[in-house]
mmCIF file of C-alpha atoms in Angstrom:
data_model
loop_
_atom_site.group_PDB
_atom_site.id
_atom_site.type_symbol
_atom_site.label_atom_id
_atom_site.label_comp_id
_atom_site.label_asym_id
_atom_site.label_seq_id
_atom_site.Cartn_x
_atom_site.Cartn_y
_atom_site.Cartn_z
ATOM 1 C CA MET D 1 0.000 0.000 0.000
ATOM 2 C CA GLU D 2 1.455 3.347 -1.069
ATOM 3 C CA GLN D 3 2.360 5.886 1.597
ATOM 4 C CA ILE D 4 1.729 9.604 1.086
ATOM 5 C CA THR D 5 3.703 11.951 3.325
ATOM 6 C CA SER D 6 3.586 15.209 1.335
ATOM 7 C CA VAL D 7 0.669 17.617 1.048
ATOM 8 C CA GLN D 8 2.007 18.419 -2.443
ATOM 9 C CA ASN D 9 1.175 14.911 -3.676
ATOM 10 C CA ILE D 10 -1.029 15.114 -6.786
ATOM 11 C CA LYS D 11 -3.742 12.914 -5.220
ATOM 12 C CA ILE D 12 -3.876 15.120 -2.125
ATOM 13 C CA LYS D 13 -4.073 18.228 -4.299
ATOM 14 C CA ASN D 14 -6.928 16.707 -6.295
ATOM 15 C CA TYR D 15 -8.803 15.770 -3.101
ATOM 16 C CA ASN D 16 -8.597 19.389 -1.991
ATOM 17 C CA LYS D 17 -9.787 20.564 -5.425
ATOM 18 C CA LEU D 18 -12.926 18.484 -4.875
ATOM 19 C CA LYS D 19 -13.866 20.726 -1.946
ATOM 20 C CA LYS D 20 -15.269 23.065 -4.622
ATOM 21 C CA LYS D 21 -18.651 22.284 -6.221
ATOM 22 C CA LYS D 22 -17.416 23.270 -9.683
ATOM 23 C CA GLU D 23 -14.710 20.612 -9.519
ATOM 24 C CA ARG D 24 -17.096 17.986 -8.106
ATOM 25 C CA ASP D 25 -19.479 18.613 -11.000
ATOM 26 C CA LYS D 26 -16.646 18.489 -13.526
ATOM 27 C CA GLN D 27 -15.163 15.209 -12.234
ATOM 28 C CA GLN D 28 -18.495 13.655 -11.152
ATOM 29 C CA ARG D 29 -16.787 12.823 -7.870
ATOM 30 C CA ALA D 30 -17.178 13.858 -4.238
ATOM 31 C CA ILE D 31 -15.177 13.577 -1.017
ATOM 32 C CA ILE D 32 -16.195 12.251 2.389
ATOM 33 C CA GLU D 33 -14.458 12.235 5.747
ATOM 34 C CA GLY D 34 -14.940 10.038 8.788
ATOM 35 C CA PHE D 35 -15.580 6.338 9.292
ATOM 36 C CA HIS D 36 -19.375 6.582 9.664
ATOM 37 C CA LEU D 37 -19.960 8.330 6.317
ATOM 38 C CA ILE D 38 -17.490 6.071 4.507
ATOM 39 C CA GLU D 39 -19.126 2.980 6.001
ATOM 40 C CA GLU D 40 -22.572 4.249 4.888
ATOM 41 C CA ALA D 41 -21.241 4.867 1.365
ATOM 42 C CA PHE D 42 -19.750 1.348 1.301
ATOM 43 C CA ASN D 43 -22.988 -0.229 2.561
ATOM 44 C CA SER D 44 -24.911 1.635 -0.146
ATOM 45 C CA ASP D 45 -22.617 0.299 -2.911
ATOM 46 C CA VAL D 46 -21.170 3.720 -3.688
ATOM 47 C CA LEU D 47 -17.945 3.352 -5.676
ATOM 48 C CA ILE D 48 -14.972 4.341 -3.492
ATOM 49 C CA GLU D 49 -12.218 5.446 -5.846
ATOM 50 C CA GLN D 50 -9.558 6.387 -3.280
ATOM 51 C CA LEU D 51 -9.251 5.690 0.426
ATOM 52 C CA PHE D 52 -6.772 7.631 2.596
ATOM 53 C CA MET D 53 -6.076 6.247 6.095
ATOM 54 C CA ILE D 54 -3.760 7.058 8.984
ATOM 55 C CA GLU D 55 -4.253 3.593 10.555
ATOM 56 C CA PRO D 56 -5.378 0.946 8.022
ATOM 57 C CA SER D 57 -5.432 -1.691 10.787
ATOM 58 C CA ARG D 58 -8.495 0.053 12.269
ATOM 59 C CA ILE D 59 -10.450 -0.014 9.000
ATOM 60 C CA PRO D 60 -12.408 -3.194 8.091
ATOM 61 C CA GLU D 61 -10.771 -5.237 5.354
ATOM 62 C CA GLU D 62 -13.914 -5.310 3.199
ATOM 63 C CA ILE D 63 -13.985 -1.502 2.964
ATOM 64 C CA GLN D 64 -10.329 -1.415 1.926
ATOM 65 C CA GLN D 65 -10.924 -4.136 -0.656
ATOM 66 C CA ALA D 66 -13.897 -2.234 -2.077
ATOM 67 C CA ALA D 67 -11.746 0.850 -2.756
ATOM 68 C CA LYS D 68 -10.002 1.048 -6.126
ATOM 69 C CA GLU D 69 -6.921 2.594 -4.464
ATOM 70 C CA CYS D 70 -5.778 2.729 -0.830
ATOM 71 C CA PHE D 71 -3.154 5.022 0.686
ATOM 72 C CA ILE D 72 -1.535 5.415 4.093
ATOM 73 C CA ILE D 73 -1.220 9.049 5.169
ATOM 74 C CA ASN D 74 0.371 10.842 8.125
ATOM 75 C CA GLN D 75 -1.136 13.399 10.515
ATOM 76 C CA LYS D 76 0.144 16.366 8.496
ATOM 77 C CA VAL D 77 -1.574 15.135 5.336
ATOM 78 C CA ALA D 78 -4.749 14.340 7.297
ATOM 79 C CA GLU D 79 -4.851 17.918 8.562
ATOM 80 C CA ALA D 80 -4.495 19.198 4.991
ATOM 81 C CA LEU D 81 -7.434 17.028 3.870
ATOM 82 C CA SER D 82 -9.705 17.560 6.841
ATOM 83 C CA GLY D 83 -12.614 19.943 7.070
ATOM 84 C CA THR D 84 -12.627 19.624 10.866
ATOM 85 C CA VAL D 85 -10.277 20.760 13.633
ATOM 86 C CA THR D 86 -9.593 17.171 14.748
ATOM 87 C CA PRO D 87 -9.304 14.862 11.723
ATOM 88 C CA GLN D 88 -10.786 11.380 12.078
ATOM 89 C CA GLY D 89 -7.955 9.936 10.009
ATOM 90 C CA ILE D 90 -9.960 8.412 7.153
ATOM 91 C CA PHE D 91 -10.979 10.109 3.908
ATOM 92 C CA ALA D 92 -12.396 8.935 0.587
ATOM 93 C CA VAL D 93 -12.950 10.100 -2.962
ATOM 94 C CA ILE D 94 -16.205 8.607 -4.235
ATOM 95 C CA GLN D 95 -17.967 8.512 -7.560
ATOM 96 C CA LYS D 96 -21.246 10.427 -7.624
ATOM 97 C CA SER D 97 -24.220 8.111 -8.058
ATOM 98 C CA SER D 98 -26.421 8.453 -11.133
ATOM 99 C CA VAL D 99 -30.107 8.909 -10.313
ATOM 100 C CA ASN D 100 -33.192 7.751 -12.211
ATOM 101 C CA ILE D 101 -36.071 10.103 -11.402
ATOM 102 C CA ASP D 102 -38.724 8.550 -13.656
ATOM 103 C CA HIS D 103 -40.342 6.022 -11.311
ATOM 104 C CA ALA D 104 -40.314 7.851 -7.971
ATOM 105 C CA THR D 105 -43.801 8.072 -6.436
ATOM 106 C CA GLN D 106 -43.085 9.836 -3.123
ATOM 107 C CA VAL D 107 -40.848 12.838 -3.616
ATOM 108 C CA LEU D 108 -39.522 15.745 -1.544
ATOM 109 C CA VAL D 109 -38.911 18.817 -3.737
ATOM 110 C CA LEU D 110 -36.649 21.530 -2.322
ATOM 111 C CA ASP D 111 -36.772 25.041 -3.754
ATOM 112 C CA ARG D 112 -33.554 26.988 -3.007
ATOM 113 C CA ILE D 113 -32.802 25.589 0.480
ATOM 114 C CA GLN D 114 -29.540 27.373 1.237
ATOM 115 C CA ASP D 115 -28.481 26.277 4.706
ATOM 116 C CA PRO D 116 -26.333 23.107 4.476
ATOM 117 C CA GLY D 117 -27.487 21.881 7.895
ATOM 118 C CA ASN D 118 -31.123 22.236 6.860
ATOM 119 C CA LEU D 119 -30.530 20.433 3.561
ATOM 120 C CA GLY D 120 -28.737 17.529 5.238
ATOM 121 C CA THR D 121 -31.481 17.228 7.856
ATOM 122 C CA LEU D 122 -34.189 17.339 5.155
ATOM 123 C CA ILE D 123 -32.508 14.485 3.254
ATOM 124 C CA ARG D 124 -32.105 12.494 6.480
ATOM 125 C CA THR D 125 -35.798 13.047 7.360
ATOM 126 C CA ALA D 126 -36.967 12.055 3.862
ATOM 127 C CA ASP D 127 -34.895 8.890 4.250
ATOM 128 C CA ALA D 128 -36.437 8.198 7.671
ATOM 129 C CA ALA D 129 -39.948 8.742 6.269
ATOM 130 C CA GLY D 130 -39.260 6.242 3.482
ATOM 131 C CA LEU D 131 -39.584 8.568 0.484
ATOM 132 C CA ASP D 132 -38.202 7.538 -2.931
ATOM 133 C CA LEU D 133 -36.437 10.683 -4.081
ATOM 134 C CA VAL D 134 -35.280 14.171 -3.131
ATOM 135 C CA VAL D 135 -35.333 16.718 -5.964
ATOM 136 C CA VAL D 136 -33.486 20.010 -5.502
ATOM 137 C CA ALA D 137 -33.906 23.172 -7.536
ATOM 138 C CA LYS D 138 -31.048 25.347 -8.743
ATOM 139 C CA GLY D 139 -30.014 27.691 -5.953
ATOM 140 C CA THR D 140 -30.148 24.912 -3.339
ATOM 141 C CA ALA D 141 -26.966 24.104 -1.389
ATOM 142 C CA ASP D 142 -24.826 21.372 -2.963
ATOM 143 C CA VAL D 143 -25.770 17.897 -1.740
ATOM 144 C CA TYR D 144 -22.089 16.867 -1.604
ATOM 145 C CA GLN D 145 -20.982 19.852 0.466
ATOM 146 C CA GLU D 146 -19.250 18.668 3.640
ATOM 147 C CA LYS D 147 -21.779 20.163 6.083
ATOM 148 C CA VAL D 148 -24.705 18.677 4.122
ATOM 149 C CA LEU D 149 -23.112 15.220 4.170
ATOM 150 C CA ARG D 150 -22.486 15.413 7.903
ATOM 151 C CA ALA D 151 -26.016 16.641 8.689
ATOM 152 C CA SER D 152 -27.503 13.880 6.538
ATOM 153 C CA GLN D 153 -25.685 11.233 8.639
ATOM 154 C CA GLY D 154 -25.216 9.083 5.526
ATOM 155 C CA SER D 155 -28.783 9.429 4.217
ATOM 156 C CA VAL D 156 -27.381 11.055 1.070
ATOM 157 C CA PHE D 157 -26.282 7.520 0.158
ATOM 158 C CA HIS D 158 -29.643 5.899 1.041
ATOM 159 C CA ILE D 159 -32.127 8.081 -0.851
ATOM 160 C CA PRO D 160 -31.512 9.271 -4.426
ATOM 161 C CA THR D 161 -31.021 13.043 -4.511
ATOM 162 C CA VAL D 162 -30.778 15.013 -7.737
ATOM 163 C CA GLU D 163 -30.718 18.619 -8.956
ATOM 164 C CA VAL D 164 -33.127 19.169 -11.845
ATOM 165 C CA PRO D 165 -32.561 21.938 -14.409
ATOM 166 C CA ASP D 166 -36.204 23.094 -14.298
ATOM 167 C CA VAL D 167 -38.066 22.369 -11.053
ATOM 168 C CA VAL D 168 -41.300 23.987 -12.324
ATOM 169 C CA LYS D 169 -41.371 21.608 -15.283
ATOM 170 C CA TYR D 170 -40.686 18.642 -12.948
ATOM 171 C CA VAL D 171 -43.617 19.621 -10.704
ATOM 172 C CA GLN D 172 -45.917 20.180 -13.698
ATOM 173 C CA ASN D 173 -45.100 16.712 -15.046
ATOM 174 C CA PHE D 174 -45.384 14.869 -11.717
ATOM 175 C CA SER D 175 -48.016 12.147 -11.986
ATOM 176 C CA GLY D 176 -49.657 12.593 -8.557
ATOM 177 C CA PRO D 177 -50.803 15.386 -6.245
ATOM 178 C CA VAL D 178 -48.223 18.059 -5.426
ATOM 179 C CA TYR D 179 -48.438 19.769 -2.034
ATOM 180 C CA GLY D 180 -46.858 23.149 -1.486
ATOM 181 C CA THR D 181 -46.138 24.863 1.816
ATOM 182 C CA ALA D 182 -47.322 28.406 2.500
ATOM 183 C CA LEU D 183 -48.575 30.551 5.374
ATOM 184 C CA HIS D 184 -51.303 32.288 3.369
ATOM 185 C CA ASN D 185 -54.108 30.896 1.182
ATOM 186 C CA ALA D 186 -53.357 27.387 2.419
ATOM 187 C CA ILE D 187 -55.324 24.774 4.353
ATOM 188 C CA SER D 188 -54.207 22.986 7.516
ATOM 189 C CA TYR D 189 -52.173 19.878 6.758
ATOM 190 C CA ARG D 190 -54.619 17.982 8.997
ATOM 191 C CA ASP D 191 -57.301 18.527 6.333
ATOM 192 C CA VAL D 192 -55.174 16.725 3.748
ATOM 193 C CA GLN D 193 -55.592 12.969 3.417
ATOM 194 C CA SER D 194 -52.778 10.854 4.836
ATOM 195 C CA GLN D 195 -51.545 7.396 3.737
ATOM 196 C CA GLN D 196 -50.988 8.551 0.167
ATOM 197 C CA ASP D 197 -49.209 6.209 -2.234
ATOM 198 C CA THR D 198 -48.132 8.989 -4.572
ATOM 199 C CA PHE D 199 -47.294 12.593 -3.710
ATOM 200 C CA ALA D 200 -44.727 15.330 -4.041
ATOM 201 C CA LEU D 201 -44.094 17.777 -1.201
ATOM 202 C CA VAL D 202 -42.466 21.127 -2.006
ATOM 203 C CA LEU D 203 -40.551 23.137 0.609
ATOM 204 C CA GLY D 204 -39.253 26.616 -0.143
ATOM 205 C CA ASN D 205 -36.350 28.859 0.744
ATOM 206 C CA GLU D 206 -35.813 29.496 4.468
ATOM 207 C CA GLY D 207 -36.515 33.237 4.219
ATOM 208 C CA GLN D 208 -38.692 33.644 1.143
ATOM 209 C CA GLY D 209 -40.614 30.378 1.025
ATOM 210 C CA MET D 210 -41.647 28.760 -2.256
ATOM 211 C CA SER D 211 -41.380 30.721 -5.482
ATOM 212 C CA GLU D 212 -44.620 32.270 -6.721
ATOM 213 C CA GLU D 213 -44.371 30.181 -9.863
ATOM 214 C CA LEU D 214 -44.365 26.937 -7.879
ATOM 215 C CA LEU D 215 -47.144 28.077 -5.550
ATOM 216 C CA GLN D 216 -49.402 28.596 -8.573
ATOM 217 C CA ILE D 217 -49.032 25.065 -9.964
ATOM 218 C CA THR D 218 -49.374 22.891 -6.858
ATOM 219 C CA THR D 219 -52.444 20.701 -6.305
ATOM 220 C CA GLN D 220 -52.910 22.094 -2.801
ATOM 221 C CA ASN D 221 -50.897 24.348 -0.493
ATOM 222 C CA MET D 222 -50.680 23.400 3.179
ATOM 223 C CA MET D 223 -49.813 25.132 6.421
ATOM 224 C CA ILE D 224 -49.001 23.914 9.933
ATOM 225 C CA PRO D 225 -51.094 25.745 12.566
ATOM 226 C CA LEU D 226 -48.835 27.300 15.225
ATOM 227 C CA HIS D 227 -50.097 27.475 18.810
ATOM 228 C CA GLY D 228 -47.273 29.392 20.467
ATOM 229 C CA ARG D 229 -45.685 32.765 19.781
ATOM 230 C CA ALA D 230 -43.097 31.609 17.242
ATOM 231 C CA GLU D 231 -43.718 33.076 13.793
ATOM 232 C CA SER D 232 -42.630 29.993 11.899
ATOM 233 C CA LEU D 233 -41.034 26.558 12.070
ATOM 234 C CA ASN D 234 -37.593 25.567 10.859
ATOM 235 C CA VAL D 235 -37.978 24.200 7.331
ATOM 236 C CA ALA D 236 -36.652 20.738 8.238
ATOM 237 C CA ILE D 237 -39.038 20.435 11.221
ATOM 238 C CA ALA D 238 -41.978 21.481 9.043
ATOM 239 C CA ALA D 239 -40.987 18.991 6.351
ATOM 240 C CA GLY D 240 -40.796 16.185 8.914
ATOM 241 C CA ILE D 241 -44.317 16.851 10.184
ATOM 242 C CA LEU D 242 -45.743 16.976 6.650
ATOM 243 C CA MET D 243 -43.872 13.976 5.228
ATOM 244 C CA PHE D 244 -44.876 11.695 8.089
ATOM 245 C CA HIS D 245 -48.476 12.949 7.834
ATOM 246 C CA LEU D 246 -48.669 12.216 4.092
ATOM 247 C CA LYS D 247 -47.116 8.800 4.619
ATOM 248 C CA GLY D 248 -49.646 8.098 7.386
#
């Protein structure tokens, strides 16, 4: 197994290039850090192209065998790769998964969700609710951003997630009811039937909500009645309530 001791190594430089979305899109690759995320990627049959480890003896043999290339690194290199103050000592370059969006029947649609923590939590919640697909509009945080991956706790690898070029067109062509979320001109989610086999749920930007264009083409817009003094709910909390209601 090759050892890498210099931060100037071409593979280390390329890993750091992949911290930028533009480069991830160009190479169709992403990077992940930490044993839990790498284990989730492995268990989900994600192709691990490169695996960088400080202590290979602590990493299960089957994960090392699944990687196309394995490297031993030192602490200095780990610090150069890491997005955290205390590196966990294991890093991977993975191939982005291709996603088929044609047959999904229960879909979460996200319109310009910009906070990485919110996006990761939304993907994790959609995974927990058993949805088929997460669709993100342009202007949404990148799914493979480090903070999104960490907040998703590996759910990015469980539930297909894809950015569509035209989210309005996707919603218009969806074969079942599409529920939007709004504070005005909407009915209580409790008045919407649960246990639905097919549905799409659209959540909008944290500050501005759904775009006017999307609000106009939904089957029904829903709201969550608030009983306290808070003006609104966090978008991921609201999505959780609505997804589990629609699933029944």
